[in-house]
Amino acid sequence: MSLTRQILLAMTAAILLGSLTQRLLLIPDLLSNPVWQEYLHYILDDLLAHGLFLLGGKIFIASLKVLVVPLVFVSLVCGVCHLRDQGSLGRLSLKTIVLYLATTGLAISLALLLATWWEPGSGVDKTTDGNYVPPQPMALIDVLANIFPSNPVQAMAEGRMLQVIVFALLIGIAIGRAGEYGERIGSHFNDWNEVLMKLVTLLMSFAPYGVFCLLFTLFAEQGIGKVGDLALYMLTVTTVLLLHGFIIYPLLLKSLSGLSPRIFLRKMRDVQLFAFSTASSTATVPVTLRAVEQRLGVKNRVAAFSVPLGATINMDGTAIMQGVATAFIAQAYGIDLSLSQYLLVVLTAMLASIGTAGVPGVGLVTLALVLEQVQLPVEGIALIIGVDRILDMMRTAVNVTGDAMVSVVVARSEGAIDQDIYNNPKAGEQK
C-alpha cells in the first residue's frame, strides 16, 4: 500500500473512532453500574485519548519540529553558497515574495467576496463564553522588526523562522565569497543536507501512526465540531479554501509556468495530508521541502529559500479564514463595513501574515489584529473558536500547497527545475 493510502486510511479511522469515543463519553449513564462507567471513561479518555495516543501524537510532532530549523538552515546555506551569480538572489527573493503576497491578497479578496454574498453571520446568536479572553493583538511594527535576528542562536532555539532565514542567507553569501575555504565548508553543508533529507524520508514511514494519534485525540475531544449557527460559516470557509487550493493555484501554475496542474496536485497529496494532520506549516516544512525537491524537481537553490519563507509569510488559508471571519463577525453584530474598511482588512491580513509563526491557532491571534484595525469587537472571535481547530487543518493544507506552487513557478522562471522529474509520476515516490 502506498504512503498516501496508508495516511488516508489512518485519518479515516482516527476521525471515525475519535468521534465515536467523544459521543460515548458524552452519553450519561451509558452503563448502569457507576464503577463500569468510571472504568469506561478511564479506558477511553485517560488511557487512550489523553494517554497513549496523546503521547504518540506529541512524539510525532516533536520529531517533525526537531528537523525544521537544522533542515531550513542547512538547505538554505547550500542553496545560496552554490549560486554562481549571487546577484540573482535579489531577483529570486523579489519574485518569491511578490507571488506570495499576490496569492494572499487574492485569497482574502475571494473570501470577503463570498462571505459578503452568503452572509454566514446573519442571525447568529452572539452569546459567548463569559470566561473567554481574546488573544492579544500584535503591533505591526513589532511583527516587521522581528524579521531580523539579534541573536541567531536564540532565534534557532525559539524557531523564529524568518530570523533563521536571514542568518542562513548571510552565512551562505559569505561562504560563496570565501574562495577555497568556502568550498570546503560548502561541501560539508551538502553532506549534512543529504543526511537530513534521508532522516525526513525515514520519518515519513511512521506518518500513518502519527497521523492516527493526532486526529484520534483531536476528535475524541471535539467530535466533528459545533454546527448549527456555524454551519454556514464552516461551509463558506471550506468552499473558499477548496476554490483557492484546487482552482486558483492550478490556474496560476498553468498560466505562469505551463506545467501540468494535475501532476502537481497528485504529487502534493502526501504533503497536504501531513499539513492537515499537524495543522502547522512549520512542522510540515521538512516534508514540503522533500516533495518540492525530489518529487517536483525544483533545484535546491530555489526550494531551500521559497519553502521555509512560504511557511512563514504565505498564509493564504489563514487569510481566507480571516476574511470570512471578519465578515461573519461584522454581520453577527450588525455592523456594515465600508469599501475602505474591506481594503484595510485585505492590507492588514497580508501584513499580519509576515513574521507570524506557522503553528496551530496562530490565525486567531492575527485575526485579533485585523478586527482591531476595522473597529470590530475582538470578543467576536469567541463565536468561531469552537470550530477553528477543524478549519485550521484545512487551511494549513492550502498554505503548503501555495508554498509548493510558488516554488515551482519561481524555479521555472529561473530555469531551476528538472522537468523530467516533474513529469515523472514515480519520481521521489515513497512506498
mmCIF file of N, CA, C and O in Angstrom, residues 120-121 124-130 132-135 226 229-230 233 321-322 324-335 363-365 367-372 374-388:
data_model
loop_
_atom_site.group_PDB
_atom_site.id
_atom_site.type_symbol
_atom_site.label_atom_id
_atom_site.label_comp_id
_atom_site.label_asym_id
_atom_site.label_seq_id
_atom_site.Cartn_x
_atom_site.Cartn_y
_atom_site.Cartn_z
ATOM 1 N N PRO A 120 -22.833 34.563 6.168
ATOM 2 C CA PRO A 120 -22.934 33.481 7.155
ATOM 3 C C PRO A 120 -23.194 33.966 8.573
ATOM 4 O O PRO A 120 -23.614 33.183 9.435
ATOM 5 N N GLY A 121 -22.945 35.267 8.850
ATOM 6 C CA GLY A 121 -23.121 35.764 10.209
ATOM 7 C C GLY A 121 -24.489 36.335 10.509
ATOM 8 O O GLY A 121 -24.768 36.714 11.654
ATOM 9 N N VAL A 124 -26.922 35.171 13.718
ATOM 10 C CA VAL A 124 -26.176 34.301 14.630
ATOM 11 C C VAL A 124 -26.353 34.765 16.068
ATOM 12 O O VAL A 124 -26.354 35.963 16.356
ATOM 13 N N ASP A 125 -26.497 33.808 16.993
ATOM 14 C CA ASP A 125 -26.594 34.111 18.419
ATOM 15 C C ASP A 125 -25.228 34.590 18.908
ATOM 16 O O ASP A 125 -24.238 33.869 18.831
ATOM 17 N N LYS A 126 -25.182 35.811 19.453
ATOM 18 C CA LYS A 126 -23.902 36.392 19.861
ATOM 19 C C LYS A 126 -23.530 36.033 21.298
ATOM 20 O O LYS A 126 -22.572 36.576 21.852
ATOM 21 N N THR A 127 -24.249 35.137 21.925
ATOM 22 C CA THR A 127 -23.915 34.725 23.284
ATOM 23 C C THR A 127 -22.597 33.962 23.272
ATOM 24 O O THR A 127 -22.433 32.994 22.541
ATOM 25 N N THR A 128 -21.652 34.406 24.086
ATOM 26 C CA THR A 128 -20.332 33.781 24.133
ATOM 27 C C THR A 128 -19.989 33.379 25.555
ATOM 28 O O THR A 128 -20.672 33.738 26.507
ATOM 29 N N ASP A 129 -18.918 32.638 25.652
ATOM 30 C CA ASP A 129 -18.441 32.196 26.957
ATOM 31 C C ASP A 129 -17.899 33.390 27.726
ATOM 32 O O ASP A 129 -16.997 34.088 27.269
ATOM 33 N N GLY A 130 -18.433 33.624 28.912
ATOM 34 C CA GLY A 130 -18.000 34.767 29.709
ATOM 35 C C GLY A 130 -16.562 34.668 30.165
ATOM 36 O O GLY A 130 -15.945 35.681 30.523
ATOM 37 N N TYR A 132 -14.139 33.728 28.222
ATOM 38 C CA TYR A 132 -13.262 33.826 27.070
ATOM 39 C C TYR A 132 -12.415 35.097 27.137
ATOM 40 O O TYR A 132 -12.928 36.188 27.392
ATOM 41 N N VAL A 133 -11.120 34.944 26.923
ATOM 42 C CA VAL A 133 -10.195 36.074 26.897
ATOM 43 C C VAL A 133 -9.650 36.208 25.477
ATOM 44 O O VAL A 133 -8.976 35.295 24.990
ATOM 45 N N PRO A 134 -9.940 37.309 24.774
ATOM 46 C CA PRO A 134 -9.466 37.450 23.396
ATOM 47 C C PRO A 134 -7.944 37.449 23.336
ATOM 48 O O PRO A 134 -7.281 37.916 24.272
ATOM 49 N N PRO A 135 -7.363 36.906 22.256
ATOM 50 C CA PRO A 135 -5.901 36.937 22.121
ATOM 51 C C PRO A 135 -5.397 38.363 21.985
ATOM 52 O O PRO A 135 -6.092 39.235 21.464
ATOM 53 N N LYS A 226 -18.740 22.031 16.427
ATOM 54 C CA LYS A 226 -20.059 22.621 16.588
ATOM 55 C C LYS A 226 -20.647 22.945 15.216
ATOM 56 O O LYS A 226 -19.951 23.424 14.326
ATOM 57 N N ASP A 229 -25.553 27.188 14.073
ATOM 58 C CA ASP A 229 -25.334 28.544 13.580
ATOM 59 C C ASP A 229 -24.034 28.662 12.783
ATOM 60 O O ASP A 229 -23.918 29.528 11.910
ATOM 61 N N LEU A 230 -23.060 27.804 13.088
ATOM 62 C CA LEU A 230 -21.760 27.924 12.447
ATOM 63 C C LEU A 230 -21.644 27.076 11.179
ATOM 64 O O LEU A 230 -20.592 27.064 10.553
ATOM 65 N N TYR A 233 -20.947 29.280 8.237
ATOM 66 C CA TYR A 233 -19.589 29.828 8.357
ATOM 67 C C TYR A 233 -18.559 28.781 7.924
ATOM 68 O O TYR A 233 -17.655 29.070 7.132
ATOM 69 N N MET A 321 -9.561 32.416 6.159
ATOM 70 C CA MET A 321 -10.313 32.365 7.417
ATOM 71 C C MET A 321 -10.532 33.767 7.971
ATOM 72 O O MET A 321 -11.627 34.105 8.427
ATOM 73 N N GLN A 322 -9.503 34.606 7.932
ATOM 74 C CA GLN A 322 -9.621 35.956 8.473
ATOM 75 C C GLN A 322 -10.631 36.791 7.693
ATOM 76 O O GLN A 322 -11.386 37.571 8.278
ATOM 77 N N VAL A 324 -13.293 35.636 5.884
ATOM 78 C CA VAL A 324 -14.638 35.150 6.182
ATOM 79 C C VAL A 324 -15.022 35.488 7.621
ATOM 80 O O VAL A 324 -16.160 35.916 7.887
ATOM 81 N N ALA A 325 -14.093 35.315 8.568
ATOM 82 C CA ALA A 325 -14.390 35.581 9.978
ATOM 83 C C ALA A 325 -14.689 37.059 10.215
ATOM 84 O O ALA A 325 -15.583 37.398 11.011
ATOM 85 N N THR A 326 -13.965 37.940 9.544
ATOM 86 C CA THR A 326 -14.215 39.375 9.698
ATOM 87 C C THR A 326 -15.622 39.730 9.223
ATOM 88 O O THR A 326 -16.371 40.441 9.907
ATOM 89 N N ALA A 327 -15.992 39.241 8.032
ATOM 90 C CA ALA A 327 -17.343 39.499 7.524
ATOM 91 C C ALA A 327 -18.394 38.847 8.428
ATOM 92 O O ALA A 327 -19.449 39.439 8.696
ATOM 93 N N PHE A 328 -18.104 37.631 8.902
ATOM 94 C CA PHE A 328 -19.032 36.901 9.786
ATOM 95 C C PHE A 328 -19.296 37.684 11.075
ATOM 96 O O PHE A 328 -20.450 37.848 11.495
ATOM 97 N N ILE A 329 -18.243 38.168 11.717
ATOM 98 C CA ILE A 329 -18.389 38.902 12.982
ATOM 99 C C ILE A 329 -19.098 40.228 12.751
ATOM 100 O O ILE A 329 -19.961 40.642 13.541
ATOM 101 N N ALA A 330 -18.770 40.909 11.650
ATOM 102 C CA ALA A 330 -19.453 42.169 11.334
ATOM 103 C C ALA A 330 -20.947 41.942 11.127
ATOM 104 O O ALA A 330 -21.791 42.706 11.620
ATOM 105 N N GLN A 331 -21.301 40.868 10.408
ATOM 106 C CA GLN A 331 -22.716 40.560 10.170
ATOM 107 C C GLN A 331 -23.418 40.133 11.460
ATOM 108 O O GLN A 331 -24.573 40.512 11.699
ATOM 109 N N ALA A 332 -22.717 39.382 12.300
ATOM 110 C CA ALA A 332 -23.320 38.928 13.550
ATOM 111 C C ALA A 332 -23.648 40.101 14.469
ATOM 112 O O ALA A 332 -24.662 40.080 15.186
ATOM 113 N N TYR A 333 -22.813 41.127 14.472
ATOM 114 C CA TYR A 333 -23.033 42.297 15.328
ATOM 115 C C TYR A 333 -23.788 43.406 14.604
ATOM 116 O O TYR A 333 -23.978 44.489 15.163
ATOM 117 N N GLY A 334 -24.207 43.150 13.372
ATOM 118 C CA GLY A 334 -24.985 44.140 12.646
ATOM 119 C C GLY A 334 -24.200 45.375 12.260
ATOM 120 O O GLY A 334 -24.754 46.482 12.223
ATOM 121 N N ILE A 335 -22.908 45.217 11.955
ATOM 122 C CA ILE A 335 -22.041 46.340 11.605
ATOM 123 C C ILE A 335 -21.738 46.282 10.114
ATOM 124 O O ILE A 335 -21.266 45.256 9.599
ATOM 125 N N GLY A 363 -3.730 31.836 13.558
ATOM 126 C CA GLY A 363 -4.671 32.652 12.801
ATOM 127 C C GLY A 363 -5.594 33.461 13.678
ATOM 128 O O GLY A 363 -6.009 34.569 13.311
ATOM 129 N N LEU A 364 -5.931 32.950 14.873
ATOM 130 C CA LEU A 364 -6.801 33.696 15.784
ATOM 131 C C LEU A 364 -6.098 34.931 16.333
ATOM 132 O O LEU A 364 -6.735 35.955 16.587
ATOM 133 N N VAL A 365 -4.778 34.829 16.541
ATOM 134 C CA VAL A 365 -4.029 35.980 17.048
ATOM 135 C C VAL A 365 -3.971 37.075 16.001
ATOM 136 O O VAL A 365 -4.211 38.250 16.289
ATOM 137 N N LEU A 367 -6.034 37.395 13.563
ATOM 138 C CA LEU A 367 -7.410 37.865 13.356
ATOM 139 C C LEU A 367 -7.744 38.990 14.326
ATOM 140 O O LEU A 367 -8.448 39.941 13.970
ATOM 141 N N ALA A 368 -7.241 38.891 15.560
ATOM 142 C CA ALA A 368 -7.477 39.952 16.544
ATOM 143 C C ALA A 368 -6.912 41.273 16.048
ATOM 144 O O ALA A 368 -7.526 42.341 16.223
ATOM 145 N N LEU A 369 -5.749 41.229 15.399
ATOM 146 C CA LEU A 369 -5.163 42.441 14.838
ATOM 147 C C LEU A 369 -6.020 43.004 13.719
ATOM 148 O O LEU A 369 -6.253 44.217 13.642
ATOM 149 N N VAL A 370 -6.524 42.131 12.841
ATOM 150 C CA VAL A 370 -7.364 42.565 11.727
ATOM 151 C C VAL A 370 -8.649 43.218 12.248
ATOM 152 O O VAL A 370 -9.061 44.288 11.783
ATOM 153 N N LEU A 371 -9.303 42.586 13.222
ATOM 154 C CA LEU A 371 -10.545 43.133 13.776
ATOM 155 C C LEU A 371 -10.313 44.483 14.425
ATOM 156 O O LEU A 371 -11.149 45.393 14.313
ATOM 157 N N GLU A 372 -9.191 44.623 15.100
ATOM 158 C CA GLU A 372 -8.890 45.883 15.778
ATOM 159 C C GLU A 372 -8.727 47.022 14.778
ATOM 160 O O GLU A 372 -9.123 48.158 15.048
ATOM 161 N N VAL A 374 -10.275 47.526 12.000
ATOM 162 C CA VAL A 374 -11.543 47.996 11.430
ATOM 163 C C VAL A 374 -12.609 48.197 12.510
ATOM 164 O O VAL A 374 -13.805 48.237 12.230
ATOM 165 N N GLN A 375 -12.166 48.322 13.758
ATOM 166 C CA GLN A 375 -13.044 48.619 14.901
ATOM 167 C C GLN A 375 -14.187 47.617 15.077
ATOM 168 O O GLN A 375 -15.323 47.999 15.387
ATOM 169 N N LEU A 376 -13.893 46.352 14.880
ATOM 170 C CA LEU A 376 -14.863 45.303 15.177
ATOM 171 C C LEU A 376 -14.542 44.697 16.540
ATOM 172 O O LEU A 376 -13.369 44.669 16.944
ATOM 173 N N PRO A 377 -15.539 44.213 17.287
ATOM 174 C CA PRO A 377 -15.285 43.656 18.623
ATOM 175 C C PRO A 377 -14.412 42.402 18.558
ATOM 176 O O PRO A 377 -14.801 41.409 17.935
ATOM 177 N N VAL A 378 -13.274 42.456 19.211
ATOM 178 C CA VAL A 378 -12.364 41.311 19.224
ATOM 179 C C VAL A 378 -13.008 40.126 19.942
ATOM 180 O O VAL A 378 -12.696 38.964 19.654
ATOM 181 N N GLU A 379 -13.938 40.410 20.848
ATOM 182 C CA GLU A 379 -14.642 39.341 21.564
ATOM 183 C C GLU A 379 -15.426 38.433 20.621
ATOM 184 O O GLU A 379 -15.788 37.310 20.986
ATOM 185 N N GLY A 380 -15.673 38.917 19.403
ATOM 186 C CA GLY A 380 -16.407 38.122 18.426
ATOM 187 C C GLY A 380 -15.669 36.853 18.013
ATOM 188 O O GLY A 380 -16.283 35.931 17.462
ATOM 189 N N ILE A 381 -14.367 36.792 18.299
ATOM 190 C CA ILE A 381 -13.606 35.579 17.988
ATOM 191 C C ILE A 381 -14.182 34.382 18.727
ATOM 192 O O ILE A 381 -14.114 33.244 18.247
ATOM 193 N N ALA A 382 -14.779 34.632 19.895
ATOM 194 C CA ALA A 382 -15.364 33.539 20.681
ATOM 195 C C ALA A 382 -16.478 32.831 19.917
ATOM 196 O O ALA A 382 -16.787 31.670 20.206
ATOM 197 N N LEU A 383 -17.087 33.519 18.940
ATOM 198 C CA LEU A 383 -18.179 32.915 18.174
ATOM 199 C C LEU A 383 -17.689 31.765 17.291
ATOM 200 O O LEU A 383 -18.447 30.828 17.010
ATOM 201 N N ILE A 384 -16.443 31.847 16.860
ATOM 202 C CA ILE A 384 -15.945 30.865 15.884
ATOM 203 C C ILE A 384 -14.879 29.931 16.451
ATOM 204 O O ILE A 384 -14.458 28.994 15.777
ATOM 205 N N ILE A 385 -14.460 30.177 17.689
ATOM 206 C CA ILE A 385 -13.313 29.425 18.213
ATOM 207 C C ILE A 385 -13.625 27.940 18.353
ATOM 208 O O ILE A 385 -12.728 27.100 18.292
ATOM 209 N N GLY A 386 -14.892 27.590 18.510
ATOM 210 C CA GLY A 386 -15.260 26.184 18.708
ATOM 211 C C GLY A 386 -14.964 25.301 17.504
ATOM 212 O O GLY A 386 -14.718 24.110 17.663
ATOM 213 N N VAL A 387 -14.987 25.881 16.305
ATOM 214 C CA VAL A 387 -14.748 25.075 15.096
ATOM 215 C C VAL A 387 -13.425 25.422 14.427
ATOM 216 O O VAL A 387 -13.104 24.874 13.379
ATOM 217 N N ASP A 388 -12.649 26.316 15.055
ATOM 218 C CA ASP A 388 -11.436 26.793 14.381
ATOM 219 C C ASP A 388 -10.403 25.702 14.227
ATOM 220 O O ASP A 388 -9.671 25.677 13.237
#
